[in-house]
mmCIF file of C-alpha atoms and ligand atoms in Angstrom:
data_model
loop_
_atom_site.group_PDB
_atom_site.id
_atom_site.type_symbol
_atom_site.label_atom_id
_atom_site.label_comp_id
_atom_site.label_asym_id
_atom_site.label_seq_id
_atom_site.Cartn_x
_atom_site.Cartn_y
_atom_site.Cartn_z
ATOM 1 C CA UNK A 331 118.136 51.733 86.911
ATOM 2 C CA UNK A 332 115.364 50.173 85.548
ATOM 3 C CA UNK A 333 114.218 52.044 82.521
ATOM 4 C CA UNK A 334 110.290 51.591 83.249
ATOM 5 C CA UNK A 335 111.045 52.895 87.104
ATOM 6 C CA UNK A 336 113.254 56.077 85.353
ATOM 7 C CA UNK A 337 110.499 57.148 82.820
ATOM 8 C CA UNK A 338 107.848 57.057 85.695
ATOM 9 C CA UNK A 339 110.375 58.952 87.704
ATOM 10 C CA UNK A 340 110.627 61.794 84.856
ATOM 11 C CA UNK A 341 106.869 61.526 84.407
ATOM 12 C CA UNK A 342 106.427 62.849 87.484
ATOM 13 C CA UNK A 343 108.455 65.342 86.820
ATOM 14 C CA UNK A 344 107.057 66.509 84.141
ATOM 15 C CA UNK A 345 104.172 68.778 83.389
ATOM 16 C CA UNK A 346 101.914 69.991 80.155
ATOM 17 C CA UNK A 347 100.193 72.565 81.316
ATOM 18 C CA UNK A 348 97.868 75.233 78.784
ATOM 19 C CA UNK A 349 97.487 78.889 79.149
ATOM 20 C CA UNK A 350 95.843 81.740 77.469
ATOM 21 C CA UNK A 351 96.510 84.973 76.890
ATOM 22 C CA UNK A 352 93.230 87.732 77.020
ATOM 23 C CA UNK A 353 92.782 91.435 76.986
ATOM 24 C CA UNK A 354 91.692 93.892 74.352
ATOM 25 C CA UNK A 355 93.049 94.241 70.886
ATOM 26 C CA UNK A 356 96.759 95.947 70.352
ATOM 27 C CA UNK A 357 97.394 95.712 74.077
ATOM 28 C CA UNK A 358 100.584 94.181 73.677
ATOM 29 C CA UNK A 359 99.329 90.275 73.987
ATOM 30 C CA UNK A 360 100.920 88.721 71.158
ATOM 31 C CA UNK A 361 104.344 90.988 71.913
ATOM 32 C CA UNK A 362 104.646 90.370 75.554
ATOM 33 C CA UNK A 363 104.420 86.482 74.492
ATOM 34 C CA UNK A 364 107.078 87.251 71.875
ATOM 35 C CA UNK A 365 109.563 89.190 74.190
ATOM 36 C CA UNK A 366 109.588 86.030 76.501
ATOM 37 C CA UNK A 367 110.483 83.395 73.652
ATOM 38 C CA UNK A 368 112.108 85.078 71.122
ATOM 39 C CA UNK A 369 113.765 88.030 72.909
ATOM 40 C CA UNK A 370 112.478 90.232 70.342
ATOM 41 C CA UNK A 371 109.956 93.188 70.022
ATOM 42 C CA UNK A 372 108.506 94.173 66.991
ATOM 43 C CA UNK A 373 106.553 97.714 66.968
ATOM 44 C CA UNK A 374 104.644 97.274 63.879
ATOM 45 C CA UNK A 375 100.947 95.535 65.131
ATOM 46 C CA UNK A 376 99.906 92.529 63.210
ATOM 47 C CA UNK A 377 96.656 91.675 64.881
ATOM 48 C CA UNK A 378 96.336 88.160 65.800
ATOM 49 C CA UNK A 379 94.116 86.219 63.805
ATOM 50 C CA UNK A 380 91.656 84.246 65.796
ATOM 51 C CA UNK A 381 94.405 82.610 68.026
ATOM 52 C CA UNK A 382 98.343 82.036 67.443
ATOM 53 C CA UNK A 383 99.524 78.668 69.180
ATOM 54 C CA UNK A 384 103.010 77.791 70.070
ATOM 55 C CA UNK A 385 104.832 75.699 72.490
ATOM 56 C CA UNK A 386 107.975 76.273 74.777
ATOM 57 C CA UNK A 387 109.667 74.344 77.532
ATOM 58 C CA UNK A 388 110.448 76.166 80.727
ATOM 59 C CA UNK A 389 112.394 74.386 83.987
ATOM 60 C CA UNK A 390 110.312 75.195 87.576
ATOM 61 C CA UNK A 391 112.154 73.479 90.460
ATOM 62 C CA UNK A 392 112.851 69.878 89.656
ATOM 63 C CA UNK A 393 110.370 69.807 86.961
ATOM 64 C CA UNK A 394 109.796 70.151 83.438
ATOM 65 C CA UNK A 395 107.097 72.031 81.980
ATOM 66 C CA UNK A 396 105.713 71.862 78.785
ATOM 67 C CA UNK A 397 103.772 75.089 78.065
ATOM 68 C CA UNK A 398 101.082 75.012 75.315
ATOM 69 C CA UNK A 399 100.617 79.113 74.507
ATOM 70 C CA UNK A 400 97.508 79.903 73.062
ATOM 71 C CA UNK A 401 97.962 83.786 72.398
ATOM 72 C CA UNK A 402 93.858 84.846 71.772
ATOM 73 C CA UNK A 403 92.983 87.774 69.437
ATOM 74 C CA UNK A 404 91.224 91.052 71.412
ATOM 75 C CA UNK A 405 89.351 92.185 68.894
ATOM 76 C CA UNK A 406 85.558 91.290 69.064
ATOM 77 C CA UNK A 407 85.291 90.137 65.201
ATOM 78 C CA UNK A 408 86.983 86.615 66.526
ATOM 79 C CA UNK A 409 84.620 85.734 69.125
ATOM 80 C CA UNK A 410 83.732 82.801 67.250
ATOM 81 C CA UNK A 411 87.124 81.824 67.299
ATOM 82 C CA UNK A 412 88.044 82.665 70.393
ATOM 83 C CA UNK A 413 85.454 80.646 72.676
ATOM 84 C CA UNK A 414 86.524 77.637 71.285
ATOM 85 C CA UNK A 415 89.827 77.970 73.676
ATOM 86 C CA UNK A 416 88.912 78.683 77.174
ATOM 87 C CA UNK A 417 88.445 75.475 78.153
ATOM 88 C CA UNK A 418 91.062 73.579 80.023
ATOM 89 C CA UNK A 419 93.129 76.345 81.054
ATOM 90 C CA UNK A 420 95.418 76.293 84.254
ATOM 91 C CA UNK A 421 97.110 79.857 83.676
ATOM 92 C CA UNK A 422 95.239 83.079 82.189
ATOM 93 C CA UNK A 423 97.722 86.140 81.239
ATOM 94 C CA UNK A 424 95.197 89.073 81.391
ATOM 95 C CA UNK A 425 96.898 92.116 79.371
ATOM 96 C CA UNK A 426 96.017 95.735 79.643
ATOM 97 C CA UNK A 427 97.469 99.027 78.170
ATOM 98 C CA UNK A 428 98.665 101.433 80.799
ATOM 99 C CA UNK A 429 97.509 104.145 78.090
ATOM 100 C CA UNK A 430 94.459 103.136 77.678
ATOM 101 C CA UNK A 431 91.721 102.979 80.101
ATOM 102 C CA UNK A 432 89.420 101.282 78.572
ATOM 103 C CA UNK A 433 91.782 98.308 77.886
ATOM 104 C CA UNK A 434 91.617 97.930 81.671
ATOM 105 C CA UNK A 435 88.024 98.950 82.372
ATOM 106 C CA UNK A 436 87.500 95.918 80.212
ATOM 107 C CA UNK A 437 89.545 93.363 82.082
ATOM 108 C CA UNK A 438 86.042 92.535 84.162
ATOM 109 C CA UNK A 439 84.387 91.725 80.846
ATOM 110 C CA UNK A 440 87.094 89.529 79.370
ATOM 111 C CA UNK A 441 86.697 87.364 82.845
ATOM 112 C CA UNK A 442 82.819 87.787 82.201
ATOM 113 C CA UNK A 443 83.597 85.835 78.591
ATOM 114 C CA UNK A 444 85.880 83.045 79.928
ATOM 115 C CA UNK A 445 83.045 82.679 82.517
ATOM 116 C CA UNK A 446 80.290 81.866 79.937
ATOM 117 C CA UNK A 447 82.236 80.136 77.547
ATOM 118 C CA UNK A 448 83.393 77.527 80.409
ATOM 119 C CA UNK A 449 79.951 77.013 81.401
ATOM 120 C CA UNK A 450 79.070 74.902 84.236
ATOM 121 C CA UNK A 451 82.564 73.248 84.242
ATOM 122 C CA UNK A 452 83.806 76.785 84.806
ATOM 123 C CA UNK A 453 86.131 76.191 88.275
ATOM 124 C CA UNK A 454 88.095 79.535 88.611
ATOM 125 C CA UNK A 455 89.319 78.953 91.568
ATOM 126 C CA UNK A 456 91.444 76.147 89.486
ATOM 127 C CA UNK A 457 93.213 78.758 87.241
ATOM 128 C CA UNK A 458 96.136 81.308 87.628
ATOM 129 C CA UNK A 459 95.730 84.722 86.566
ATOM 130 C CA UNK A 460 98.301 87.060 85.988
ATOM 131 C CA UNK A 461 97.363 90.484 85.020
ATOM 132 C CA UNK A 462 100.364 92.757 83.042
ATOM 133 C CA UNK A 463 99.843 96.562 82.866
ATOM 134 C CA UNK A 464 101.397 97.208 79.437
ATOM 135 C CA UNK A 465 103.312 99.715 77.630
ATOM 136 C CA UNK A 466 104.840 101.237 80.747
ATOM 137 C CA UNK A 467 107.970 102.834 79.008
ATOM 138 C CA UNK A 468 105.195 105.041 77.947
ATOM 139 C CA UNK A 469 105.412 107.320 80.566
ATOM 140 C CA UNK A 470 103.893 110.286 79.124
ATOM 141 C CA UNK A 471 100.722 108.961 77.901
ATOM 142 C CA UNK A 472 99.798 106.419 80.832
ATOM 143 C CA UNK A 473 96.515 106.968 82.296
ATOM 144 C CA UNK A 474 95.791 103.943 84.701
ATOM 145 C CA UNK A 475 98.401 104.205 87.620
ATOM 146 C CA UNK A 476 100.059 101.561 89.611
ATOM 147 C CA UNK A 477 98.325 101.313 92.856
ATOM 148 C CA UNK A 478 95.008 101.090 90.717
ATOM 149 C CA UNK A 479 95.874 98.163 88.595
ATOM 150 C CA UNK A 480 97.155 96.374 91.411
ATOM 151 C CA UNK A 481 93.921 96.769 93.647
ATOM 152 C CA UNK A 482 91.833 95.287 91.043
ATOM 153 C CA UNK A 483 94.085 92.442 89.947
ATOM 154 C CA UNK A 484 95.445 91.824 93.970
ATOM 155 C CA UNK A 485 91.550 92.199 95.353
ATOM 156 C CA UNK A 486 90.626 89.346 92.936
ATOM 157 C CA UNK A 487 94.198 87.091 94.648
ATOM 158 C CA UNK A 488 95.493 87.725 91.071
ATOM 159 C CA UNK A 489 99.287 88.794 90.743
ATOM 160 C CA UNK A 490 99.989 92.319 89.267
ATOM 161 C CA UNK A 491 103.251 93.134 86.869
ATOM 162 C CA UNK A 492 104.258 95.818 85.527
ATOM 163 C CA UNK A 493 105.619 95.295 81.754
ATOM 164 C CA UNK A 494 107.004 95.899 79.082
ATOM 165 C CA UNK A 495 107.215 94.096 75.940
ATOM 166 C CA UNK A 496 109.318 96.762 73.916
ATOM 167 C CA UNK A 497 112.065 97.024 76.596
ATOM 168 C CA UNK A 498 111.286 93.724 78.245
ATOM 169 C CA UNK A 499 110.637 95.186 81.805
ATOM 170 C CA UNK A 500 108.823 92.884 83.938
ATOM 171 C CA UNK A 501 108.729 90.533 81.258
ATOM 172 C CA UNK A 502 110.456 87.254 82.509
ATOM 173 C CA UNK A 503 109.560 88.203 85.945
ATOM 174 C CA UNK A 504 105.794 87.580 85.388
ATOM 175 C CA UNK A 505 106.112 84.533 83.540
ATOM 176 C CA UNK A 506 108.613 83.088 86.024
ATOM 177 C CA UNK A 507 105.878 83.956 88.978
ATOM 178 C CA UNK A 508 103.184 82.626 86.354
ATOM 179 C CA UNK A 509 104.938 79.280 85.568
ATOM 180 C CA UNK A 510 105.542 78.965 89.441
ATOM 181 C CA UNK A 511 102.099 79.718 90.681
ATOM 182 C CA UNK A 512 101.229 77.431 88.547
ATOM 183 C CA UNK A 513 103.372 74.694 88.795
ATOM 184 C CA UNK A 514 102.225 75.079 93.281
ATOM 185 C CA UNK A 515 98.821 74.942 92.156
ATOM 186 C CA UNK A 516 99.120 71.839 89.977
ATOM 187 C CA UNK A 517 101.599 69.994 93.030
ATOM 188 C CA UNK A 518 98.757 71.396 95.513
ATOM 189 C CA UNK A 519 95.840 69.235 94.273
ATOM 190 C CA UNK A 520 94.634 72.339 91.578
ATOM 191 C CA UNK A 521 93.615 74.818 94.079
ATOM 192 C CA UNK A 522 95.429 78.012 94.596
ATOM 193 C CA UNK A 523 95.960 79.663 97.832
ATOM 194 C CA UNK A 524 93.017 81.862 99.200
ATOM 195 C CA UNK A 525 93.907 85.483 98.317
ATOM 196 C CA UNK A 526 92.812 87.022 101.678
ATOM 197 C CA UNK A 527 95.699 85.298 103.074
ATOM 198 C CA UNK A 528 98.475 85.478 101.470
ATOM 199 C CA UNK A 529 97.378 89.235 100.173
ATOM 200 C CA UNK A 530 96.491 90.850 103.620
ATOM 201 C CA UNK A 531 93.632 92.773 103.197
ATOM 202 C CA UNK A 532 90.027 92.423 102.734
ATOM 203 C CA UNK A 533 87.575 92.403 99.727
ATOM 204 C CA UNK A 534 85.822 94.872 101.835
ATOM 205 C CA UNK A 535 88.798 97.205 101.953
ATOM 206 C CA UNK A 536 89.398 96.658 98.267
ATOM 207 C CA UNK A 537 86.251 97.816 96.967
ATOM 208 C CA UNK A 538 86.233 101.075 99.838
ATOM 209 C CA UNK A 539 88.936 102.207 97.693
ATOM 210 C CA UNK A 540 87.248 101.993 94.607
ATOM 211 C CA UNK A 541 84.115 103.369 95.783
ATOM 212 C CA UNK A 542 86.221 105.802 97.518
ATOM 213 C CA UNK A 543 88.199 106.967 94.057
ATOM 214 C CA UNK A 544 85.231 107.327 91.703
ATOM 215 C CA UNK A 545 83.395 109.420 94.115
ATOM 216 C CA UNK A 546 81.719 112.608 92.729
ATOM 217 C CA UNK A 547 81.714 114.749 95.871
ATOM 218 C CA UNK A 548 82.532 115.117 99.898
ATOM 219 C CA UNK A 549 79.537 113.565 100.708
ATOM 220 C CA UNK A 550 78.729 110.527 98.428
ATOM 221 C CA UNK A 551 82.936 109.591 99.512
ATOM 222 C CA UNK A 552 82.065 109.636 102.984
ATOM 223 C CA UNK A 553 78.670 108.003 101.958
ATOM 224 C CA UNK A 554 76.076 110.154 103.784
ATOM 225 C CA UNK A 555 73.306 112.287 102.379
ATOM 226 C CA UNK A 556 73.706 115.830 101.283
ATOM 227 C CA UNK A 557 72.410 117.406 104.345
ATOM 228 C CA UNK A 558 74.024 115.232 107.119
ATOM 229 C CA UNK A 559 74.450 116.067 110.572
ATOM 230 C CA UNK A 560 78.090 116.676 112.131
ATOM 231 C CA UNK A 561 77.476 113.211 114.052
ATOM 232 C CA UNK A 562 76.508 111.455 111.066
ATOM 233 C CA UNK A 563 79.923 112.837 109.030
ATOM 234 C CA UNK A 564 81.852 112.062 112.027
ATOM 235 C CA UNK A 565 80.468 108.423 112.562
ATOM 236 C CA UNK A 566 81.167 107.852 108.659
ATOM 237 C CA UNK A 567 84.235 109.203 108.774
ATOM 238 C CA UNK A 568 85.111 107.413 112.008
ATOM 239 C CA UNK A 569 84.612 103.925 110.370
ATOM 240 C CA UNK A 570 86.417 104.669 107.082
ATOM 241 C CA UNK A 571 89.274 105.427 109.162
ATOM 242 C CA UNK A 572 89.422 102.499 110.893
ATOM 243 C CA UNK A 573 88.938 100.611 107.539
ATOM 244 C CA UNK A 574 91.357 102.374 105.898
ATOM 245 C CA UNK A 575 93.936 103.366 108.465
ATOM 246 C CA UNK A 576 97.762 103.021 107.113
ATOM 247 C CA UNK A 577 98.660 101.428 109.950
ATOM 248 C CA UNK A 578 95.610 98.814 109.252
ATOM 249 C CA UNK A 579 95.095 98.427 105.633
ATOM 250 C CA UNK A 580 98.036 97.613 102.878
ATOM 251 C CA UNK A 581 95.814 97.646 99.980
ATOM 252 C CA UNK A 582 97.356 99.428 96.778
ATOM 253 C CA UNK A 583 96.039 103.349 97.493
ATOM 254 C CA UNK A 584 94.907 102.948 100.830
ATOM 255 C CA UNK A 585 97.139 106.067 102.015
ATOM 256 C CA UNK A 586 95.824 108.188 99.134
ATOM 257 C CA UNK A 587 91.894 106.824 100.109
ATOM 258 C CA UNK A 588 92.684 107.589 103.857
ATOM 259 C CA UNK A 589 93.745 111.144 103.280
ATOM 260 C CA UNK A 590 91.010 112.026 100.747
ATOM 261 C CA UNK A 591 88.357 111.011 103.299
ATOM 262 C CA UNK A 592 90.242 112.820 106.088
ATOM 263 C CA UNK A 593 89.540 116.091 103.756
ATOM 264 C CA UNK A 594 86.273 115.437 102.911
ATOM 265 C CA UNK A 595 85.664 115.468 106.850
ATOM 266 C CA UNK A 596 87.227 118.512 107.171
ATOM 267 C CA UNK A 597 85.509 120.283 104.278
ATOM 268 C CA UNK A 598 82.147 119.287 104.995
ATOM 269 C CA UNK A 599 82.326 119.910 108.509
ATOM 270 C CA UNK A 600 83.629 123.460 107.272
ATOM 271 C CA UNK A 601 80.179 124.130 106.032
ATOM 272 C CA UNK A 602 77.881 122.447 108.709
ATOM 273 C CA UNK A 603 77.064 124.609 111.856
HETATM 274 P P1 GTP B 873 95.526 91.536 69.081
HETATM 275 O O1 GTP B 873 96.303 90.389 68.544
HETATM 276 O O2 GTP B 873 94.861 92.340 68.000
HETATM 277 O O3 GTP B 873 94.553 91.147 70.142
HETATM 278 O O4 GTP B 873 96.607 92.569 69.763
HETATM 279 P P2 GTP B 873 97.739 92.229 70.821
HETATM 280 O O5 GTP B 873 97.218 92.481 72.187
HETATM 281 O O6 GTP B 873 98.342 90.902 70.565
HETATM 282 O O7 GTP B 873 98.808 93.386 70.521
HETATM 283 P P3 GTP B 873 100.268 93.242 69.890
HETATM 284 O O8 GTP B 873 101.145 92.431 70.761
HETATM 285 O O9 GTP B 873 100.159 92.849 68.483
HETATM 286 O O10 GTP B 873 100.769 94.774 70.018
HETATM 287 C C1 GTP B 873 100.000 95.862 69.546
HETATM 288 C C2 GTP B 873 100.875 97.074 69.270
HETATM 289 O O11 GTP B 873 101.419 97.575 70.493
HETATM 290 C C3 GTP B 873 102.088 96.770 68.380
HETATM 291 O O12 GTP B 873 102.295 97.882 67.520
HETATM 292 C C4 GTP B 873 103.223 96.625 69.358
HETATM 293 O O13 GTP B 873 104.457 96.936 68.794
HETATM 294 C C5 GTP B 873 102.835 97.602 70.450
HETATM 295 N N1 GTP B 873 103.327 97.202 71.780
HETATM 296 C C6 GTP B 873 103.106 96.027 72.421
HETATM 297 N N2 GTP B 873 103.666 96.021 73.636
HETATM 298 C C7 GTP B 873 104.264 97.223 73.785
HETATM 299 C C8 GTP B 873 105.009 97.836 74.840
HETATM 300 O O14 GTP B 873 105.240 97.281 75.913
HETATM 301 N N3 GTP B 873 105.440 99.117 74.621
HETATM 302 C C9 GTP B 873 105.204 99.776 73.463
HETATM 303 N N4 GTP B 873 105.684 101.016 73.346
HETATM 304 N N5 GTP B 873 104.494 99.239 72.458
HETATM 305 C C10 GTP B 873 104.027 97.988 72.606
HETATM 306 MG MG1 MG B 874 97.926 89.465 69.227
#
């Protein structure tokens, strides 16, 4: 064949593609990144300073990619370091601690940075997120459960994994979903899919459920006053149900949502003549 016709061939073929890694310090960035490449976990933490940068080859379909790693430090002294590297991103691997739940209550915030450090260019609708709860052969001191995690990274059309850097659960998993996603995104003119499609339920669900969870009583999860009327508790109920309904809604803790509102109902309308 001619040789100018075979390299375009493998050209096209090929792909260099750059992702990140984000999350708070001593989440288990740097090791989950390890695990994949080196099939190794090390349990002493040596924070990353400012950024570590490495390169690996991985095979998606027919084609090649080249992955440039760039494995970001959490802790807030390397900022300065750190905003340097958002830019030009296709894949973001966002990395909390199961144990910890202010790794994940920060998850919002790390998006908040990648945000302002992109600036106007900032297309996020261009990149693919992957979001790993970490640490989860730490059964006894996990804090942030499954169906929680997933709402928040599945309500945002980001892909949840469980992991595991020190036994390597979930591990290549998520990065064969990542490379994947991304490679479709890339071959689909840079745009991934809309989430409300291919996740099947609403933002509107999503954030019941939340509202729903951190609720500090009967009546602020049903949203009505203190002092509501049986038809008012009954009409907010009625619509929560609807919303919520196992047979309607499969967002992550929907059934748990549902049944907590069904005994709010019932408790309140204990109490109302
Ligand atoms: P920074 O570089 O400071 O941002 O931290 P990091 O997120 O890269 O954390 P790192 O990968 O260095 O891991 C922090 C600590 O958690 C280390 O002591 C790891 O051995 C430990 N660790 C990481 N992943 C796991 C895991 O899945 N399970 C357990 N048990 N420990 C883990
Ligand atoms: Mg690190």
């Amino acid at each position: 064949m001619d040789t100018n016709v075979q390299k375009r061939r493998e050209n096209k073929k090929s792909l260099r593609i750059k992702v990140i890694s984000l999350g708070n310090a001593e989440v288990g960035k740097s090791c989950i990144i390890k695990r994949y490449c080196e099939k190794r976990f090390v349990p002493k933490y040596l924070a990353t300073i400012g950024i570590d940068y490495g390169v690996t080859k991985v095979q998606v379909r027919d084609r090649e990619i080249k992955v440039n790693i760039f494995d970001m430090a959490g802790h807030p002294f390397f900022y300065e370091v750190r905003n340097e590297f958002y830019k030009d991103s296709q894949g973001v691997i966002l990395v909390y601690d199961v144990g910890l739940r202010e790794s994940f209550d920060a998850l919002d915030s790390w998006l908040t940075e990648m945000k302002q450090e992109m600036g106007s260019q900032a297309n996020m609708e261009s990149i693919i997120f992957v979001v790993c709860a970490n640490k989860v052969d730490l059964t006894k001191r996990r804090v942030v459960d499954e169906s929680e995690g997933r709402l928040w990274a599945e309500s945002r059309g980001f892909q949840y994994f469980e992991t595991s850097a020190q036994s390597g659960e979930g591990i290549s998993e998520m990065f064969q979903a990542f490379f994947s996603s991304i490679t479709d995104m890339c071959e689909n003119g840079g745009k991934r899919p809309n989430p409300e499609v291919s996740i099947g339920f609403t933002k509107e669900q999503a954030d019941t459920i939340r509202r729903i969870r951190n609720s500090k009583d009967s009546w602020d999860m049903l949203g009505v006053k203190p002092g509501a009327t049986r038809e008012e508790v009954n009409k907010a109920y009625r619509k929560l149900a609807v919303l919520l309904h196992p047979d309607k809604c499969v967002a992550p803790g929907s059934e748990d949502a549902f049944k907590a509102v069904v005994n709010a109902r019932t408790s309140l309308l204990k109490n109302i003549k």
